[in-house]
Amino acid sequence: MAKNVLKLGDPVISTYTSYGTLTSVMHEDLWPWIFNNFIQIRYAHGWGIFSFDSHQFLLSTCPGISFYNLPQEIVISKWGTSLKQVIKEAIDMGYYLYIYADRYYIACTDYYQKEHLMHELLVYGYDLDQNLIYIADNLDDGKFIQTVCSLDELEKGYWTMSNEYSFWTEVRFLKPIQNINYAIHVEQIITAMENYLNSSETYDLVRDQKYDFGMQAIQRIFTDIEQAAIVGEALDSRVFHLLYEHKLLMELRLSYLMEKSIIERDSTFMELSTILKQDYFKLRNIVLKYNITRDASTLSKISERLQENLMKEKAFISSFITRLQQVKSMA
């Protein structure tokens, strides 16, 4: 077979490549697991980023994904120093590949021939007659898109990376699992929401760096805004997009719980969730505009909008918790 392209849907969330990958390959019956999770937000001091809990383990621990990880030395022992057969055999068996590559060598990226950046990407197809590989990543100004690159570019982007960090050179294979039976866990959702509001720590099996959690983590954004005002630098728009996607999932979670009659239908409360999502979407767009204009007066507007949104959000989630606790008490 000279060409084979696996199905890839539009991602529901995509702040990071792993989020876009998960929500573009997953089956619909994974939604209860999504709704049980993706609530707590943390700030990783070592990476300097905001993310959902278990950020680096989402794909490998997701119950709806078959995930296999091969170190580079095993890849070389079986396929040699070329990705061509690795990609073909994996795709033909229905497996997506999740690898790192240096964007300096990938023509469809902003870093091409300008700056070295080791970054994840999803491989979901090939066309050997055209020497093309189908990839997906946050390549369009941070937007998760489906595109192609040449096999030669991907080969160079992968094989020129240093093996200093094994996660750069490992090749990951993943395939969505069909017909999983995963249930909503109301107690888990309540606990995660309370931890988010109270900035309570989520304890990991391995703590690799210092973290801030929940609302305390989000307070760091105000410091970033103050710093941007001093030096005139751009804001990291990813955290604002993460906050928007956090509220998007909150809206979808609420809608699902109402549709399944887990909590009582309430159109007014549903509308509050939608408005909150829209408020964070507007805030993100203001940040994107500031990053283009660098108009310092916009920063105070961003800070004020964020403060207003957080006040509304605290009230909304507190009410959400109360409704879930009522369900729990009647169980």
Short mmCIF file of C-alpha atoms in Angstrom, two decimals:
data_model
loop_
_atom_site.label_atom_id
_atom_site.label_comp_id
_atom_site.label_asym_id
_atom_site.label_seq_id
_atom_site.Cartn_x
_atom_site.Cartn_y
_atom_site.Cartn_z
CA MET A 1 0.00 0.00 0.00
CA ALA A 2 1.51 3.31 -1.14
CA LYS A 3 -0.92 5.54 0.76
CA ASN A 4 -2.75 5.09 4.04
CA VAL A 5 -4.26 7.84 6.18
CA LEU A 6 -5.93 7.08 9.50
CA LYS A 7 -9.08 8.86 10.61
CA LEU A 8 -8.52 12.01 12.63
CA GLY A 9 -11.36 14.13 13.97
CA ASP A 10 -11.40 17.75 15.05
CA PRO A 11 -10.02 18.00 18.59
CA VAL A 12 -12.30 19.28 21.34
CA ILE A 13 -9.35 20.66 23.32
CA SER A 14 -5.87 21.33 21.97
CA THR A 15 -3.89 23.70 24.19
CA TYR A 16 -1.10 21.13 23.96
CA THR A 17 -0.34 18.50 21.33
CA SER A 18 -1.25 15.62 23.65
CA TYR A 19 -4.71 17.13 24.29
CA GLY A 20 -5.33 17.59 20.57
CA THR A 21 -4.11 14.06 19.90
CA LEU A 22 -6.31 12.47 22.55
CA THR A 23 -9.53 14.26 21.63
CA SER A 24 -9.05 13.81 17.87
CA VAL A 25 -8.46 10.02 17.97
CA MET A 26 -10.70 8.95 20.90
CA HIS A 27 -14.04 7.17 20.62
CA GLU A 28 -17.20 8.72 22.01
CA ASP A 29 -17.49 6.25 24.89
CA LEU A 30 -14.39 7.77 26.49
CA TRP A 31 -16.25 10.96 27.44
CA PRO A 32 -17.11 9.85 31.01
CA TRP A 33 -13.38 9.47 31.71
CA ILE A 34 -12.74 12.92 30.25
CA PHE A 35 -15.46 14.41 32.44
CA ASN A 36 -14.15 12.69 35.58
CA ASN A 37 -10.78 14.32 34.93
CA PHE A 38 -9.54 17.52 33.25
CA ILE A 39 -10.66 19.66 36.19
CA GLN A 40 -7.60 20.47 38.30
CA ILE A 41 -5.09 22.91 36.80
CA ARG A 42 -1.48 23.15 37.88
CA TYR A 43 1.56 25.30 37.18
CA ALA A 44 4.83 23.42 36.64
CA HIS A 45 7.77 25.51 37.83
CA GLY A 46 10.35 23.51 35.89
CA TRP A 47 8.54 23.73 32.57
CA GLY A 48 7.06 27.17 33.19
CA ILE A 49 3.62 26.13 31.92
CA PHE A 50 0.03 25.72 33.11
CA SER A 51 -1.69 22.42 32.33
CA PHE A 52 -4.31 19.95 33.44
CA ASP A 53 -3.32 17.35 36.03
CA SER A 54 -1.19 14.39 34.87
CA HIS A 55 -0.20 16.37 31.78
CA GLN A 56 2.73 14.16 30.77
CA PHE A 57 0.90 10.89 31.50
CA LEU A 58 -2.45 11.47 29.80
CA LEU A 59 -1.84 9.37 26.69
CA SER A 60 -0.01 6.55 28.43
CA THR A 61 -2.60 6.15 31.21
CA CYS A 62 -5.81 6.86 29.28
CA PRO A 63 -8.14 3.81 29.48
CA GLY A 64 -9.37 4.48 25.94
CA ILE A 65 -5.93 4.37 24.31
CA SER A 66 -3.64 1.40 23.68
CA PHE A 67 -0.22 2.98 24.21
CA TYR A 68 3.18 1.43 23.57
CA ASN A 69 6.56 3.08 23.93
CA LEU A 70 9.76 1.91 22.22
CA PRO A 71 13.22 3.27 23.04
CA GLN A 72 15.25 4.36 20.03
CA GLU A 73 17.73 1.49 20.34
CA ILE A 74 14.94 -1.05 19.79
CA VAL A 75 13.60 0.98 16.85
CA ILE A 76 17.08 0.92 15.28
CA SER A 77 17.54 -2.81 15.91
CA LYS A 78 14.31 -3.63 14.05
CA TRP A 79 14.02 -0.95 11.36
CA GLY A 80 17.46 0.67 11.14
CA THR A 81 17.99 4.42 11.07
CA SER A 82 14.92 5.29 9.02
CA LEU A 83 11.35 6.04 10.06
CA LYS A 84 9.84 4.98 6.74
CA GLN A 85 9.06 1.37 7.62
CA VAL A 86 8.26 2.23 11.23
CA ILE A 87 5.55 4.61 10.05
CA LYS A 88 4.22 2.33 7.30
CA GLU A 89 3.94 -0.77 9.47
CA ALA A 90 2.37 1.13 12.36
CA ILE A 91 -0.19 2.99 10.24
CA ASP A 92 -1.11 -0.20 8.35
CA MET A 93 -1.88 -1.84 11.70
CA GLY A 94 -4.04 1.12 12.76
CA TYR A 95 -1.52 2.71 15.11
CA TYR A 96 -0.80 6.43 15.21
CA LEU A 97 2.76 7.48 16.03
CA TYR A 98 3.56 10.14 18.61
CA ILE A 99 7.14 11.35 18.35
CA TYR A 100 9.36 14.35 18.88
CA ALA A 101 11.06 16.14 16.01
CA ASP A 102 13.19 19.26 15.68
CA ARG A 103 10.96 21.87 14.04
CA TYR A 104 14.05 23.48 12.50
CA TYR A 105 13.84 20.84 9.76
CA ILE A 106 10.05 20.78 9.26
CA ALA A 107 9.04 23.23 6.51
CA CYS A 108 5.44 23.74 7.64
CA THR A 109 6.53 25.17 11.01
CA ASP A 110 7.43 28.73 12.01
CA TYR A 111 10.81 27.45 13.23
CA TYR A 112 11.92 26.09 9.85
CA GLN A 113 15.56 27.00 9.19
CA LYS A 114 15.32 29.62 11.97
CA GLU A 115 15.44 28.03 15.41
CA HIS A 116 15.76 24.56 16.91
CA LEU A 117 12.77 23.33 18.92
CA MET A 118 12.18 19.72 19.91
CA HIS A 119 8.42 19.25 19.92
CA GLU A 120 5.82 16.49 19.80
CA LEU A 121 3.79 15.71 16.72
CA LEU A 122 1.24 13.08 15.74
CA VAL A 123 1.80 10.97 12.62
CA TYR A 124 -1.46 9.66 11.19
CA GLY A 125 -0.72 8.69 7.60
CA TYR A 126 1.68 8.39 4.70
CA ASP A 127 1.82 8.73 0.91
CA LEU A 128 5.01 7.03 -0.22
CA ASP A 129 4.51 7.87 -3.91
CA GLN A 130 4.55 11.56 -2.99
CA ASN A 131 7.13 11.09 -0.18
CA LEU A 132 4.67 12.72 2.24
CA ILE A 133 3.83 12.08 5.88
CA TYR A 134 0.53 13.23 7.40
CA ILE A 135 1.11 15.00 10.71
CA ALA A 136 -0.90 16.98 13.26
CA ASP A 137 0.40 19.49 15.79
CA ASN A 138 -0.14 23.03 17.09
CA LEU A 139 1.46 24.54 14.01
CA ASP A 140 -0.90 27.35 13.01
CA ASP A 141 -0.08 30.02 15.61
CA GLY A 142 -0.75 27.47 18.33
CA LYS A 143 -3.79 25.92 16.62
CA PHE A 144 -3.85 22.12 16.27
CA ILE A 145 -3.96 21.42 12.54
CA GLN A 146 -3.64 18.50 10.14
CA THR A 147 -1.00 18.93 7.46
CA VAL A 148 1.80 17.13 5.63
CA CYS A 149 5.57 17.24 5.60
CA SER A 150 8.07 15.37 3.48
CA LEU A 151 9.42 12.08 4.78
CA ASP A 152 12.93 13.53 4.39
CA GLU A 153 12.07 16.47 6.66
CA LEU A 154 10.67 14.20 9.34
CA GLU A 155 13.65 11.86 9.12
CA LYS A 156 16.05 14.75 9.61
CA GLY A 157 13.90 16.31 12.33
CA TYR A 158 13.94 13.05 14.28
CA TRP A 159 17.41 11.60 13.73
CA THR A 160 19.34 14.83 14.33
CA MET A 161 17.95 15.21 17.86
CA SER A 162 20.27 14.57 20.76
CA ASN A 163 19.62 11.42 22.80
CA GLU A 164 20.28 13.43 25.97
CA TYR A 165 16.63 12.94 26.93
CA SER A 166 15.06 9.58 26.19
CA PHE A 167 11.58 11.10 25.78
CA TRP A 168 12.87 12.97 22.71
CA THR A 169 13.92 9.83 20.88
CA GLU A 170 11.33 7.30 22.05
CA VAL A 171 8.71 6.27 19.48
CA ARG A 172 5.17 5.95 20.83
CA PHE A 173 2.42 3.93 19.19
CA LEU A 174 -1.21 4.54 20.07
CA LYS A 175 -4.56 3.19 18.98
CA PRO A 176 -8.03 4.11 20.29
CA ILE A 177 -9.88 1.32 22.08
CA GLN A 178 -13.49 0.74 21.07
CA ASN A 179 -16.41 -0.15 23.31
CA ILE A 180 -14.85 0.69 26.66
CA ASN A 181 -17.21 0.79 29.61
CA TYR A 182 -16.30 3.78 31.74
CA ALA A 183 -18.72 5.37 34.19
CA ILE A 184 -19.16 8.84 35.61
CA HIS A 185 -17.81 9.06 39.19
CA VAL A 186 -19.59 11.91 40.95
CA GLU A 187 -17.34 11.75 44.02
CA GLN A 188 -14.23 12.10 41.84
CA ILE A 189 -15.66 15.16 40.10
CA ILE A 190 -16.61 16.77 43.42
CA THR A 191 -13.14 16.17 44.87
CA ALA A 192 -11.41 17.56 41.78
CA MET A 193 -13.59 20.69 41.78
CA GLU A 194 -12.96 21.26 45.49
CA ASN A 195 -9.22 20.79 44.98
CA TYR A 196 -9.33 23.30 42.13
CA LEU A 197 -11.15 25.93 44.19
CA ASN A 198 -9.08 25.32 47.33
CA SER A 199 -5.72 25.04 45.51
CA SER A 200 -5.21 21.60 47.05
CA GLU A 201 -2.29 19.54 45.83
CA THR A 202 -2.76 16.49 43.65
CA TYR A 203 -0.26 13.85 44.76
CA ASP A 204 1.57 12.05 41.97
CA LEU A 205 3.42 8.73 42.11
CA VAL A 206 6.57 10.64 41.15
CA ARG A 207 6.99 14.33 41.90
CA ASP A 208 9.46 15.58 39.31
CA GLN A 209 9.29 19.30 40.08
CA LYS A 210 7.52 21.94 42.14
CA TYR A 211 3.88 22.64 41.29
CA ASP A 212 1.21 25.18 42.22
CA PHE A 213 -2.40 24.04 42.01
CA GLY A 214 -5.85 25.39 41.23
CA MET A 215 -6.73 29.00 41.93
CA GLN A 216 -3.35 29.62 43.57
CA ALA A 217 -1.64 28.61 40.34
CA ILE A 218 -3.88 30.90 38.30
CA GLN A 219 -2.90 33.86 40.49
CA ARG A 220 0.54 33.64 38.86
CA ILE A 221 -1.00 35.05 35.70
CA PHE A 222 -1.41 38.45 37.35
CA THR A 223 2.34 38.51 38.03
CA ASP A 224 2.97 37.65 34.38
CA ILE A 225 0.74 40.54 33.32
CA GLU A 226 2.61 42.95 35.60
CA GLN A 227 5.92 41.74 34.18
CA ALA A 228 4.67 42.22 30.63
CA ALA A 229 3.70 45.81 31.48
CA ILE A 230 7.23 46.53 32.69
CA VAL A 231 9.18 45.08 29.76
CA GLY A 232 6.56 45.22 27.00
CA GLU A 233 6.76 41.50 26.25
CA ALA A 234 4.06 39.21 24.91
CA LEU A 235 1.89 37.12 27.20
CA ASP A 236 1.89 33.34 26.93
CA SER A 237 -1.52 32.88 25.32
CA ARG A 238 -1.57 29.15 26.05
CA VAL A 239 -2.73 29.59 29.64
CA PHE A 240 -5.63 31.78 28.51
CA HIS A 241 -6.60 29.16 25.93
CA LEU A 242 -6.31 26.48 28.63
CA LEU A 243 -8.70 28.44 30.87
CA TYR A 244 -11.14 28.72 27.98
CA GLU A 245 -10.93 24.98 27.25
CA HIS A 246 -11.33 24.26 30.97
CA LYS A 247 -14.67 26.09 30.84
CA LEU A 248 -15.60 24.45 27.53
CA LEU A 249 -15.19 21.04 29.19
CA MET A 250 -17.12 22.29 32.22
CA GLU A 251 -20.03 23.18 29.93
CA LEU A 252 -19.87 19.81 28.15
CA ARG A 253 -19.61 18.02 31.51
CA LEU A 254 -22.69 19.80 32.84
CA SER A 255 -24.64 19.11 29.66
CA TYR A 256 -23.72 15.41 29.81
CA LEU A 257 -24.73 15.09 33.46
CA MET A 258 -28.09 16.70 32.70
CA GLU A 259 -28.69 14.58 29.59
CA LYS A 260 -27.98 11.41 31.57
CA SER A 261 -30.30 12.65 34.37
CA ILE A 262 -27.43 12.48 36.86
CA ILE A 263 -28.30 16.00 37.93
CA GLU A 264 -31.55 17.86 37.39
CA ARG A 265 -31.96 19.84 34.19
CA ASP A 266 -31.66 23.58 34.75
CA SER A 267 -31.52 25.81 31.67
CA THR A 268 -30.57 28.88 33.71
CA PHE A 269 -27.56 27.14 35.25
CA MET A 270 -26.62 25.74 31.84
CA GLU A 271 -26.71 29.26 30.44
CA LEU A 272 -24.37 30.47 33.20
CA SER A 273 -21.88 27.82 32.14
CA THR A 274 -22.08 28.92 28.51
CA ILE A 275 -21.64 32.59 29.43
CA LEU A 276 -18.60 31.75 31.56
CA LYS A 277 -17.06 29.86 28.65
CA GLN A 278 -17.71 32.81 26.34
CA ASP A 279 -16.16 35.24 28.85
CA TYR A 280 -12.92 33.25 28.86
CA PHE A 281 -12.99 32.99 25.07
CA LYS A 282 -13.26 36.77 24.81
CA LEU A 283 -10.42 37.16 27.31
CA ARG A 284 -8.20 34.88 25.27
CA ASN A 285 -8.91 36.93 22.15
CA ILE A 286 -7.98 40.15 23.96
CA VAL A 287 -4.66 38.53 24.89
CA LEU A 288 -4.05 37.52 21.28
CA LYS A 289 -4.77 41.09 20.19
CA TYR A 290 -2.38 42.48 22.81
CA ASN A 291 0.38 40.16 21.62
CA ILE A 292 0.06 41.75 18.18
CA THR A 293 -0.32 45.41 19.17
CA ARG A 294 1.65 45.41 22.45
CA ASP A 295 -0.65 48.22 23.59
CA ALA A 296 0.19 48.49 27.31
CA SER A 297 -3.25 49.88 28.16
CA THR A 298 -4.75 46.53 27.15
CA LEU A 299 -2.93 44.76 29.99
CA SER A 300 -5.03 46.43 32.68
CA LYS A 301 -8.14 45.36 30.78
CA ILE A 302 -6.85 41.77 30.67
CA SER A 303 -6.16 41.81 34.41
CA GLU A 304 -9.60 43.22 35.21
CA ARG A 305 -11.38 40.75 32.93
CA LEU A 306 -9.49 37.84 34.45
CA GLN A 307 -10.39 38.94 37.97
CA GLU A 308 -14.06 39.27 37.03
CA ASN A 309 -14.07 35.87 35.33
CA LEU A 310 -12.48 34.17 38.33
CA MET A 311 -15.11 35.61 40.68
CA LYS A 312 -17.91 34.31 38.44
CA GLU A 313 -16.16 30.97 38.06
CA LYS A 314 -15.76 30.42 41.81
CA ALA A 315 -19.47 31.04 42.32
CA PHE A 316 -20.42 28.77 39.42
CA ILE A 317 -18.22 25.84 40.47
CA SER A 318 -19.35 26.16 44.10
CA SER A 319 -22.94 25.85 42.90
CA PHE A 320 -21.96 22.92 40.65
CA ILE A 321 -20.42 21.14 43.66
CA THR A 322 -23.58 21.71 45.71
CA ARG A 323 -25.72 20.12 43.00
CA LEU A 324 -23.39 17.12 42.77
CA GLN A 325 -23.37 16.70 46.55
CA GLN A 326 -27.17 16.55 46.49
CA VAL A 327 -26.92 13.71 43.98
CA LYS A 328 -24.40 11.93 46.19
CA SER A 329 -26.61 12.27 49.29
CA MET A 330 -29.55 10.68 47.48
CA ALA A 331 -27.50 7.76 46.15
#
